[in-house]
PDB file of C-alpha atoms and ligand atoms in Angstrom:
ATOM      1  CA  UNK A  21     142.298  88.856  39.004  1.00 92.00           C
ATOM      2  CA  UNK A  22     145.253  90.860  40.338  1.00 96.00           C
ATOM      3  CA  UNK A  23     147.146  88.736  42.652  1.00 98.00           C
ATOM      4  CA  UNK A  24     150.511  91.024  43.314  1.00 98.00           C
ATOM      5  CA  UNK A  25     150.036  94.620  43.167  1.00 98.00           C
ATOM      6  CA  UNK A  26     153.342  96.207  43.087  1.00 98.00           C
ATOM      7  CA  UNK A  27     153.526  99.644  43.618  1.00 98.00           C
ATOM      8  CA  UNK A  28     156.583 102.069  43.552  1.00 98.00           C
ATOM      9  CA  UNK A  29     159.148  99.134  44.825  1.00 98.00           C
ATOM     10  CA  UNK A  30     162.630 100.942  45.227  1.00 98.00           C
ATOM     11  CA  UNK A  31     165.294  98.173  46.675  1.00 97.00           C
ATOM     12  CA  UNK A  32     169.142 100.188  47.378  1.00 97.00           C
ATOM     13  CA  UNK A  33     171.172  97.752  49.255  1.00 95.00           C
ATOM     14  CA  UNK A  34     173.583  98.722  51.557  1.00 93.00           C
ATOM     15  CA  UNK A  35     176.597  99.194  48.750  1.00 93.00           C
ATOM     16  CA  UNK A  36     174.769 101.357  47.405  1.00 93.00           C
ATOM     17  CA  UNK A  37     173.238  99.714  43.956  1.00 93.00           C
ATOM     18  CA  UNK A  38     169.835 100.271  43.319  1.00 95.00           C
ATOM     19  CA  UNK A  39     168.551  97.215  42.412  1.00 97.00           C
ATOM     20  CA  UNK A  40     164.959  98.257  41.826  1.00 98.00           C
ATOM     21  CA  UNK A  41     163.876 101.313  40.500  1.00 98.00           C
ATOM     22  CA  UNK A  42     160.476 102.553  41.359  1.00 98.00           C
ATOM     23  CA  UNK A  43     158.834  99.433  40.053  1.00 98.00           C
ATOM     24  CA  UNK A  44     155.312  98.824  39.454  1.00 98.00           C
ATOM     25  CA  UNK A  45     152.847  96.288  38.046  1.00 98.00           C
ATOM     26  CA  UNK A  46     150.514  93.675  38.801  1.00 98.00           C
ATOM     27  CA  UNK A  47     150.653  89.990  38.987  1.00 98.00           C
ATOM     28  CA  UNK A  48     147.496  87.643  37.838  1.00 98.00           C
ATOM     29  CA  UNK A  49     146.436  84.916  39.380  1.00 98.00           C
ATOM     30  CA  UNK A  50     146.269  81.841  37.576  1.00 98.00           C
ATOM     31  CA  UNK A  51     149.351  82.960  35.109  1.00 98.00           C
ATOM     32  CA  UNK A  52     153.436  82.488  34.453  1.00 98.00           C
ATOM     33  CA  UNK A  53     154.749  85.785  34.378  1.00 98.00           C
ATOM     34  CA  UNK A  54     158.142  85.608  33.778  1.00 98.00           C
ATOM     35  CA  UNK A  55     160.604  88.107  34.560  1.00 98.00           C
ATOM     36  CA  UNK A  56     163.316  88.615  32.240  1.00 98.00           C
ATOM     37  CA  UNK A  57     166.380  90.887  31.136  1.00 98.00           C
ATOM     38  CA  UNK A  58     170.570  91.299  31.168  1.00 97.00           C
ATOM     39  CA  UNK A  59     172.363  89.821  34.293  1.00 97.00           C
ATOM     40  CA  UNK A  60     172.258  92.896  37.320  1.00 96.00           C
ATOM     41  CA  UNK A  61     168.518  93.806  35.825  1.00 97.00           C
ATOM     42  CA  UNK A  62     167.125  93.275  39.349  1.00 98.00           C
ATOM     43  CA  UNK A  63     164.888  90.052  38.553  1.00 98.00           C
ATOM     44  CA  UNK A  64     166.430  87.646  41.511  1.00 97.00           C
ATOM     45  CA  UNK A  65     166.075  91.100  44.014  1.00 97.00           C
ATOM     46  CA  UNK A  66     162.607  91.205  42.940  1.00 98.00           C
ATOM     47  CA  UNK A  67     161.706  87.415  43.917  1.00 98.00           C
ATOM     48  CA  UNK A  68     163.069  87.612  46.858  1.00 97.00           C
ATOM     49  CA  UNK A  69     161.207  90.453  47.789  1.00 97.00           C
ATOM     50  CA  UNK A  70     158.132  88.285  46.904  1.00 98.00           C
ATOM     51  CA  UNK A  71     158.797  86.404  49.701  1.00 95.00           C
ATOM     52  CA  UNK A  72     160.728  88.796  52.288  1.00 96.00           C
ATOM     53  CA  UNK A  73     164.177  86.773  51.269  1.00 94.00           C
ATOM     54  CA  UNK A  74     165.530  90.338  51.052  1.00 92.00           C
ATOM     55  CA  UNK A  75     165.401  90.470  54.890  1.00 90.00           C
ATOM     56  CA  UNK A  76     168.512  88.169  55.032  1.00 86.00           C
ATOM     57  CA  UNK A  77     170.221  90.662  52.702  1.00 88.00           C
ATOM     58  CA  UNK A  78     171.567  93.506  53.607  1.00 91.00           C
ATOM     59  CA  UNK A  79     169.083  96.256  52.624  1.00 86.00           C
ATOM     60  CA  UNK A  80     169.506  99.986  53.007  1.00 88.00           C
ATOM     61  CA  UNK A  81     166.150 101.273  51.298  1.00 92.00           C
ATOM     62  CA  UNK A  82     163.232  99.272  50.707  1.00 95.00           C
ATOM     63  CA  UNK A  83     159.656 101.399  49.712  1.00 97.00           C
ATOM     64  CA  UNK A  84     156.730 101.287  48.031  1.00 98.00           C
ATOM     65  CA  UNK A  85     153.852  98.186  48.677  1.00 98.00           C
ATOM     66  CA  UNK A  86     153.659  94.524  47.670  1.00 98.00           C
ATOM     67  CA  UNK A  87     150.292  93.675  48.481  1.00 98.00           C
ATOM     68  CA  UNK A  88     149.439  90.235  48.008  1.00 98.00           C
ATOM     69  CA  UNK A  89     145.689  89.330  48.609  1.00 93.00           C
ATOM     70  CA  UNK A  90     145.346  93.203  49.424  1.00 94.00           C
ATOM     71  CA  UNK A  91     147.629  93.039  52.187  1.00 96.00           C
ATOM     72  CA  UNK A  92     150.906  94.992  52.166  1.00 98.00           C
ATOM     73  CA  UNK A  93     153.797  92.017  52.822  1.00 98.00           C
ATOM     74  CA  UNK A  94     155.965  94.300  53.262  1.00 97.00           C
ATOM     75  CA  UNK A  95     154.111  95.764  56.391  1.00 96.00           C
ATOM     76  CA  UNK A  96     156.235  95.037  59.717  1.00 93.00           C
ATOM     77  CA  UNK A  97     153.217  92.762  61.574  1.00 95.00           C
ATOM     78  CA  UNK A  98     153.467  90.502  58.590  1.00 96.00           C
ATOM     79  CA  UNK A  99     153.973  86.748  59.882  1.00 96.00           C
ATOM     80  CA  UNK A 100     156.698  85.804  57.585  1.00 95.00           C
ATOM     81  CA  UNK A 101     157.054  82.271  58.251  1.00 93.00           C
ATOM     82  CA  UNK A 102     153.240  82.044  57.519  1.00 94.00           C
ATOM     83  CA  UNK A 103     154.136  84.374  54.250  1.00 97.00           C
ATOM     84  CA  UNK A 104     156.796  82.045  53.037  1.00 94.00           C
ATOM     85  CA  UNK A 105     154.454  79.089  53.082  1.00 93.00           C
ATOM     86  CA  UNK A 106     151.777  80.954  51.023  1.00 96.00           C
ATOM     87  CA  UNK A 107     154.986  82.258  48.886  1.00 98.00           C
ATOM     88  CA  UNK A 108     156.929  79.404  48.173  1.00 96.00           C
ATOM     89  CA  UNK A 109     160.670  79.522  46.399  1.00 95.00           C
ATOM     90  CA  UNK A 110     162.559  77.562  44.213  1.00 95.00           C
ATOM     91  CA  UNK A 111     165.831  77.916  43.348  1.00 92.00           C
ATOM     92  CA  UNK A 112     167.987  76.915  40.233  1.00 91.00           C
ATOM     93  CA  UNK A 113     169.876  74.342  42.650  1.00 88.00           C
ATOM     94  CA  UNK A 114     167.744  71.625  43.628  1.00 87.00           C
ATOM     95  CA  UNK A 115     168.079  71.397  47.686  1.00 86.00           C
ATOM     96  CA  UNK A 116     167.653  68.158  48.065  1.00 89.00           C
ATOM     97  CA  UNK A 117     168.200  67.049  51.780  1.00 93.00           C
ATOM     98  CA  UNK A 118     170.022  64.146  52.974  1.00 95.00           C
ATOM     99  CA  UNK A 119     166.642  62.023  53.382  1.00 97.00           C
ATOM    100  CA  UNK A 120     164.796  60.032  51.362  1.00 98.00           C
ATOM    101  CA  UNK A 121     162.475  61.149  48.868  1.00 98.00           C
ATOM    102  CA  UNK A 122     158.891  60.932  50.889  1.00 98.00           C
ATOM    103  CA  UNK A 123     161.111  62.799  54.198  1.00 97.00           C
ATOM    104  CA  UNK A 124     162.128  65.492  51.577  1.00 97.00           C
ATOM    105  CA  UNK A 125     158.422  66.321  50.154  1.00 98.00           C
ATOM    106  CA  UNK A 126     157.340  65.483  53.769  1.00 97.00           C
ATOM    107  CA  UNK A 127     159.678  68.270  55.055  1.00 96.00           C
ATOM    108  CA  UNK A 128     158.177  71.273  55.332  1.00 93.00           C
ATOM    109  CA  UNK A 129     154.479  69.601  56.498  1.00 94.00           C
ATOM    110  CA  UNK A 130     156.315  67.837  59.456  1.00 95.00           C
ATOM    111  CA  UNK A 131     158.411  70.802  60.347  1.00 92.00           C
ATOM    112  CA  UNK A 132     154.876  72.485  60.452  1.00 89.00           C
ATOM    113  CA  UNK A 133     153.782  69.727  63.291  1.00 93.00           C
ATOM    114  CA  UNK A 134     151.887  67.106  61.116  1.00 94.00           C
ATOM    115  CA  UNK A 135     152.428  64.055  62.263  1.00 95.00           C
ATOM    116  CA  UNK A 136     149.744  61.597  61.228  1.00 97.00           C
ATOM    117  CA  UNK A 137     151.092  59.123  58.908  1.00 97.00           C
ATOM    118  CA  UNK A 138     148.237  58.610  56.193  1.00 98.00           C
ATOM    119  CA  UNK A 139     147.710  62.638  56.142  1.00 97.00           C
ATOM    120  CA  UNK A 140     151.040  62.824  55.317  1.00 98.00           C
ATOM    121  CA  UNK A 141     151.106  59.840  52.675  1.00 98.00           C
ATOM    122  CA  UNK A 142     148.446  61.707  51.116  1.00 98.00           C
ATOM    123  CA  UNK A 143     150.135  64.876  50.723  1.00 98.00           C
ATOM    124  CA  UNK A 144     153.133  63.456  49.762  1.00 98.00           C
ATOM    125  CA  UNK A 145     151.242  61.533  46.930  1.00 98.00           C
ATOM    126  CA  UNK A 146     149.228  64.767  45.815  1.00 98.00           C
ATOM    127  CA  UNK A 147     152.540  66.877  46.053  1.00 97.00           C
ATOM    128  CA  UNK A 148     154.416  64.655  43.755  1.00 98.00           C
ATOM    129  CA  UNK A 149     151.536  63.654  41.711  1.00 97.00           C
ATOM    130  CA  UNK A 150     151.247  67.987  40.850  1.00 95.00           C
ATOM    131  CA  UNK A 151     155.104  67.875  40.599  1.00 95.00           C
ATOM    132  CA  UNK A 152     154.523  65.194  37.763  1.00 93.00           C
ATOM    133  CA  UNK A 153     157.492  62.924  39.189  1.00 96.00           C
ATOM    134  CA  UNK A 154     154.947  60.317  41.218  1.00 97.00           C
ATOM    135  CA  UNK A 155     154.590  57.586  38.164  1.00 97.00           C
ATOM    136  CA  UNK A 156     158.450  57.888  38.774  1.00 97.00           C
ATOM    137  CA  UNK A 157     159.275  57.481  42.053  1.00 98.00           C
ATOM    138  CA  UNK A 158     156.249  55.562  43.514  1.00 98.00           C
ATOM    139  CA  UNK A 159     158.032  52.512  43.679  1.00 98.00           C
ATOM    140  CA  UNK A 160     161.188  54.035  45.817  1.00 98.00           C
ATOM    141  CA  UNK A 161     159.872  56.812  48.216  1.00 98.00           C
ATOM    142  CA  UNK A 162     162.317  55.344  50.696  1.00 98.00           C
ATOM    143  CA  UNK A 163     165.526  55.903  48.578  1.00 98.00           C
ATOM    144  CA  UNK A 164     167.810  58.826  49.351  1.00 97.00           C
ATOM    145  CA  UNK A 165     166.562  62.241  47.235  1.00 97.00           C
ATOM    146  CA  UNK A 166     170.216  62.538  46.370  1.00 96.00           C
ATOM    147  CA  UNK A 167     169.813  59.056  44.228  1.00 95.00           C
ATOM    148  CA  UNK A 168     167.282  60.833  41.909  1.00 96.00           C
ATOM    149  CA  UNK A 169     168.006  62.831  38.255  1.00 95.00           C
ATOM    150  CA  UNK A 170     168.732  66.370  38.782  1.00 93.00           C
ATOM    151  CA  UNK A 171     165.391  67.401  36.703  1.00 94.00           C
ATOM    152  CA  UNK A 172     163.710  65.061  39.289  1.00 96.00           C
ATOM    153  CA  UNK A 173     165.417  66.737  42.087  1.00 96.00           C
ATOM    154  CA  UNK A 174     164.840  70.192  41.156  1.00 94.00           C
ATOM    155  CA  UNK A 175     160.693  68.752  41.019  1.00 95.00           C
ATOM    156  CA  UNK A 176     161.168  66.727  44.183  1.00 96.00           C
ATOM    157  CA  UNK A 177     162.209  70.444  45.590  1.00 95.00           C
ATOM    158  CA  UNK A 178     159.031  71.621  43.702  1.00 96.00           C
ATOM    159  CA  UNK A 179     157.052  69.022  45.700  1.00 97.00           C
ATOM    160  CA  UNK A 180     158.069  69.966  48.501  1.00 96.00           C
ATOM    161  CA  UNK A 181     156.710  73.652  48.024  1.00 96.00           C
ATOM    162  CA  UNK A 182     153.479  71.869  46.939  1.00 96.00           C
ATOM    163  CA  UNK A 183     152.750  70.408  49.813  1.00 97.00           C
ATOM    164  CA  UNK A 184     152.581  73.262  52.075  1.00 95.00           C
ATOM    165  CA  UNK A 185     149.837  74.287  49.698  1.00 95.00           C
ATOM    166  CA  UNK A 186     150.945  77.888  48.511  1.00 97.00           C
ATOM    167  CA  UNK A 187     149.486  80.023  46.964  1.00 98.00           C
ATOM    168  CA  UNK A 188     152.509  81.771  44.780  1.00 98.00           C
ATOM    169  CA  UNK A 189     155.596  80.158  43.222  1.00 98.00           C
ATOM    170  CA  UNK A 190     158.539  81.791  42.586  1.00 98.00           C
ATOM    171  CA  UNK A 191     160.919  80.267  40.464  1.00 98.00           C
ATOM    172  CA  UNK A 192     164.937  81.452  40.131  1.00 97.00           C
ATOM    173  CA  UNK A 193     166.358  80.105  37.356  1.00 97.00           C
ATOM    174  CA  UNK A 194     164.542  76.678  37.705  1.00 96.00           C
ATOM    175  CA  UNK A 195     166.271  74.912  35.155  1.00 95.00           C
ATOM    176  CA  UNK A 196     169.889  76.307  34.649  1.00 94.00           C
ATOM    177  CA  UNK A 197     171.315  73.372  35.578  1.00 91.00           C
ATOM    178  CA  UNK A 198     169.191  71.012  33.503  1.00 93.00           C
ATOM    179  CA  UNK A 199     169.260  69.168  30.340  1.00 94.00           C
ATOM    180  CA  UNK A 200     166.638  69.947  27.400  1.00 95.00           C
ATOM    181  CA  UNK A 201     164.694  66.824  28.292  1.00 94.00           C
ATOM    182  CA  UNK A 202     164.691  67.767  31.898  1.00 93.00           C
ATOM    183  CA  UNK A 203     163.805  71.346  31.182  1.00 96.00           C
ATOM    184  CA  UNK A 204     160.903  70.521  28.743  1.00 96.00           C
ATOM    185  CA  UNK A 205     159.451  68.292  31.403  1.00 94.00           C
ATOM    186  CA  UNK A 206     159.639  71.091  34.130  1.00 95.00           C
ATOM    187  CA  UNK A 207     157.677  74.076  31.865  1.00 97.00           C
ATOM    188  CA  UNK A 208     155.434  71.292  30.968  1.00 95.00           C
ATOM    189  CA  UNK A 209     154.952  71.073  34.694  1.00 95.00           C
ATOM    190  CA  UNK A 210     154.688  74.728  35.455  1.00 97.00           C
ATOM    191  CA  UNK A 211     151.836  74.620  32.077  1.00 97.00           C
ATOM    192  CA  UNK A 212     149.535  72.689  34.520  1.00 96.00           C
ATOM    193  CA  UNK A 213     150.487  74.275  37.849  1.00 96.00           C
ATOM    194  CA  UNK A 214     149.228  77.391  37.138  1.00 97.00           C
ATOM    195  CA  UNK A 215     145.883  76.214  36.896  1.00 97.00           C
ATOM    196  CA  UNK A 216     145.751  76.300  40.749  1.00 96.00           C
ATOM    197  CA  UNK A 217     148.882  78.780  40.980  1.00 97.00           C
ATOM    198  CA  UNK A 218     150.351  81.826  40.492  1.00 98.00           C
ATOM    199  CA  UNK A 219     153.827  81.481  39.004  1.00 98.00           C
ATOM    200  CA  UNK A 220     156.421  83.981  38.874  1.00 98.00           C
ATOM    201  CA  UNK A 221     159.172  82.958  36.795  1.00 98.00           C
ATOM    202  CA  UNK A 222     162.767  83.877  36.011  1.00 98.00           C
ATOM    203  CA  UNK A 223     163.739  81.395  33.241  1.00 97.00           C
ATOM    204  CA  UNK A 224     167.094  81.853  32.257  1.00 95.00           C
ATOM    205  CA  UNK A 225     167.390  82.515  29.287  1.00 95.00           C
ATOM    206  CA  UNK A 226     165.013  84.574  26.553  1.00 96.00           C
ATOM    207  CA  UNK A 227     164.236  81.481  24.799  1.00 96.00           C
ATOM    208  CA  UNK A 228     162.496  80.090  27.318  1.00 97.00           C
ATOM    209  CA  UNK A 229     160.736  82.942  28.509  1.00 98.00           C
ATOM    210  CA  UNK A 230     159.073  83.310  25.272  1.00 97.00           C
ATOM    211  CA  UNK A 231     158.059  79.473  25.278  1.00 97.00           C
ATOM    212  CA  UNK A 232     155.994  80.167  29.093  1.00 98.00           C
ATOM    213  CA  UNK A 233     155.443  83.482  29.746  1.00 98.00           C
ATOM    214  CA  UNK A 234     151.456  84.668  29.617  1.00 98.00           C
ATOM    215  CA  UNK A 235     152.806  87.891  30.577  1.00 98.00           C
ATOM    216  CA  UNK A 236     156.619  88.997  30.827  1.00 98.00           C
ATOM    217  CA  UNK A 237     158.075  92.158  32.591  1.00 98.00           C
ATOM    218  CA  UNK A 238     161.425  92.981  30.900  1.00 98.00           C
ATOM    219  CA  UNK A 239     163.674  94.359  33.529  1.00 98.00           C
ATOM    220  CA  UNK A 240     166.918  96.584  32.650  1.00 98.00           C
ATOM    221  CA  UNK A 241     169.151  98.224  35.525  1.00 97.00           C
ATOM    222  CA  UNK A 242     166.684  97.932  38.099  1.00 98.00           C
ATOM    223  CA  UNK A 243     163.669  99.629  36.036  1.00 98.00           C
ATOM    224  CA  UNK A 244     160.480  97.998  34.749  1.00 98.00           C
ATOM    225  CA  UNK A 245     160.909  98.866  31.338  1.00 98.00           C
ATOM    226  CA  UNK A 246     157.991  97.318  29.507  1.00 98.00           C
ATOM    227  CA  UNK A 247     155.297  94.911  30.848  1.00 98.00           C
ATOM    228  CA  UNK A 248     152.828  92.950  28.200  1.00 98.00           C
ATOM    229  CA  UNK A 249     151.401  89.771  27.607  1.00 98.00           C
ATOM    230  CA  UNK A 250     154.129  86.748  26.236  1.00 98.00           C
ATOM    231  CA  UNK A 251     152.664  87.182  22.772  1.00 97.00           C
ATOM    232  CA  UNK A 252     153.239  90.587  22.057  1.00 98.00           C
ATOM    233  CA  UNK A 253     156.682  90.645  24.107  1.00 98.00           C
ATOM    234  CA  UNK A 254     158.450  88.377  22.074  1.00 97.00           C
ATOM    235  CA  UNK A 255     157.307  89.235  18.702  1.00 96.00           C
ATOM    236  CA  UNK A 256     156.105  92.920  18.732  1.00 96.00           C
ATOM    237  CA  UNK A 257     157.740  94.726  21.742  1.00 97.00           C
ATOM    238  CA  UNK A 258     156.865  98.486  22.059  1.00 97.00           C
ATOM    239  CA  UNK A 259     160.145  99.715  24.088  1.00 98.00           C
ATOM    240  CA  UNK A 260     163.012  99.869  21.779  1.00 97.00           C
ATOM    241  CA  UNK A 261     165.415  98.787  24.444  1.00 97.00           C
ATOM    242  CA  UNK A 262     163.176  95.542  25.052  1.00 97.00           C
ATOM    243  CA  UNK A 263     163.058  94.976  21.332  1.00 97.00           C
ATOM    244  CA  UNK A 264     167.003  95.171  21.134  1.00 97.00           C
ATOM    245  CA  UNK A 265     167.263  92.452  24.221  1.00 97.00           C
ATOM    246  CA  UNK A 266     164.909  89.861  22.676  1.00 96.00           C
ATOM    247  CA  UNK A 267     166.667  90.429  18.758  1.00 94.00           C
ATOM    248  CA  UNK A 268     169.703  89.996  20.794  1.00 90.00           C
ATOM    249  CA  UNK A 269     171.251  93.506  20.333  1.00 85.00           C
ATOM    250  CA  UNK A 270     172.742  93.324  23.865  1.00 85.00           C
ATOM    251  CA  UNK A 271     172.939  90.646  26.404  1.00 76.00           C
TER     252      UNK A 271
HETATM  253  N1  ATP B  21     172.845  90.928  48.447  1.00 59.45           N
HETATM  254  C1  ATP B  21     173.239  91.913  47.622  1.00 59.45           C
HETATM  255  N2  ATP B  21     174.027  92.923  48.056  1.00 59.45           N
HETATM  256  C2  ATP B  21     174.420  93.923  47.222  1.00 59.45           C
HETATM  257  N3  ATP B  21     174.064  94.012  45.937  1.00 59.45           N
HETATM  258  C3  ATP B  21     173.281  93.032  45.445  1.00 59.45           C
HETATM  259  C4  ATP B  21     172.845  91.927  46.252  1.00 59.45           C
HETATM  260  N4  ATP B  21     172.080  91.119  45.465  1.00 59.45           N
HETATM  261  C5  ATP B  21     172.061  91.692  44.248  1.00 59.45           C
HETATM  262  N5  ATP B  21     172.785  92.836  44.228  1.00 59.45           N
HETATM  263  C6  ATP B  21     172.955  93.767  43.083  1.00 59.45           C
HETATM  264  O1  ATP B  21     171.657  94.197  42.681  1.00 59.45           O
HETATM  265  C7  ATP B  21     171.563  94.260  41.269  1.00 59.45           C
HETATM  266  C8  ATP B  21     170.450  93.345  40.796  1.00 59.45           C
HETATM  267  O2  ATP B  21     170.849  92.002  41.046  1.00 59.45           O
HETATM  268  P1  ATP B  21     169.862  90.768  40.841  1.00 59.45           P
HETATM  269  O3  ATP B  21     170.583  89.567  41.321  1.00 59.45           O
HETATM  270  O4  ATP B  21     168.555  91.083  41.424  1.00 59.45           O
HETATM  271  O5  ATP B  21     169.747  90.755  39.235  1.00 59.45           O
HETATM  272  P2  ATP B  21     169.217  89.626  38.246  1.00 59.45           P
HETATM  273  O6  ATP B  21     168.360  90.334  37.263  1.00 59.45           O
HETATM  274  O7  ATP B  21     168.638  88.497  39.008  1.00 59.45           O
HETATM  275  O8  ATP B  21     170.563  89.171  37.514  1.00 59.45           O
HETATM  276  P3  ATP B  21     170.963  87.715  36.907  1.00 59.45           P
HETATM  277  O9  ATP B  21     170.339  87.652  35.549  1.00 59.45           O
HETATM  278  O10 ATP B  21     172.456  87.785  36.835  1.00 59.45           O
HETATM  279  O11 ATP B  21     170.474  86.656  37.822  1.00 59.45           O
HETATM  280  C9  ATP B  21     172.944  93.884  40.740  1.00 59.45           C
HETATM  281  O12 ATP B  21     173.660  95.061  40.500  1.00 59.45           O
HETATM  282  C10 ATP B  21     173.547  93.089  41.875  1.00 59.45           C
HETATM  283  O13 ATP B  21     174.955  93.176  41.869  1.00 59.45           O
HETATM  284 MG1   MG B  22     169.107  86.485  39.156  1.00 59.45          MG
END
């Protein structure tokens, strides 16, 4: 099932660079696709997009349609506080607030106006539980999220997504500033998530792409140049330019 249907996205910020190009494909539910190419290719722009971050930026041109669940986000009645719960971002920086680790996966629920206490336990639980990192932090919900790994930040962050029960996940560079150990653990994460979620994904680098992706969009200069499943992306790529990225002609 088509989740995202992108359709002729053009993004020219005010300087004057066109980040995207006339851009179109569609997202399936229940998949990674990961979105990957050189540094400038217009991956981060797109994200953000995802999720109307690009109205913080400043934006000269933005046209064509994002329609999630048939509905055009991009559309100016769109409730985008509601949009950025059902579209949830995470960054390559865990943001881990100064609270302790049940108030930082609690976050965005009490911000929201919950306020019973065993509700919230419960989502908390279920939120870390999905983030895999509950086994290891059960015992010390009350200790600052700043005391934790940074792989069990950056899924403390992902918790906190989880619990406003979206229905997307974008992902910026999840694990740039991880270890191997702390990285494996995260796409082993992100494995099960999609079960229940639609991930869009830009790992960084073309390593792990490959290892994730069901489907990848290679992105070069702001155009979609080639769009395919993982499999055939990484080992039999029909664009010459995407074949030179992934053999590592250019980076
Ligand atoms: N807020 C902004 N204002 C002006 N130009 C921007 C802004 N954000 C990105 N750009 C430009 O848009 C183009 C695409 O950038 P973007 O960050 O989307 O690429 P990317 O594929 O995520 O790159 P990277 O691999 O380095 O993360 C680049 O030329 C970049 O300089
Ligand atoms: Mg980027």
């Amino acid at each position: 099932m088509d989740k995202i249907v992108i359709e002729n996205l053009t993004l020219t910020y005010s300087d004057g660079t066109e980040s995207l190009k006339n851009v179109s494909f569609n997202i399936q539910a229940n998949t990674i696709t990961v979105l990957f190419g050189p540094a400038g290719g217009g991956k981060s722009s797109l994200l953000r997009v995802l999720n109307r971050l690009n109205d913080l930026a400043d934006v000269t041109t933005l046209e064509g349609s994002v329609r999630i669940n048939g509905k055009n986000i991009l559309d100016p009645d769109v409730d985008v506080n509601a949009l950025r719960r059902q579209v949830g971002m995470v960054f390559s920086r865990p943001v881990s607030l100064p609270l302790s680790i049940y108030e930082n996966v609690a976050y965005g629920l009490v911000m929201a106006g919950m306020k019973n206490r065993k509700k919230l336990d419960e989502a908390v639980e279920q939120a870390l539980r999905q983030a895999v990192l509950w086994d290891e932090v059960k015992d010390r919900l009350n200790d600052p999220g700043v005391a934790l790994s940074g792989g069990q930040q950056q899924r403390m962050g992902i918790a906190r997504v989880l619990a406003l029960h979206p229905e997307i996940i974008l992902l910026d560079e999840p694990t740039s500033a991880l270890d191997p150990l702390a990285t494996a653990k995260i796409e082993e994460m992100l494995r099960e998530l999609k079960e229940k979620y639609t991930i869009v994904i830009a790992p960084h680098n073309t390593q792990q792409s490959a290892r994730i992706s069901d489907m990848a969009a290679f992105f070069l200069q702001g155009e979609l140049i080639e769009y395919a499943s993982g499999d055939i992306m990484f080992t039999n790529p029909k664009d010459q330019r995407s074949q030179d990225y992934i053999t590592g002609r250019f980076g």
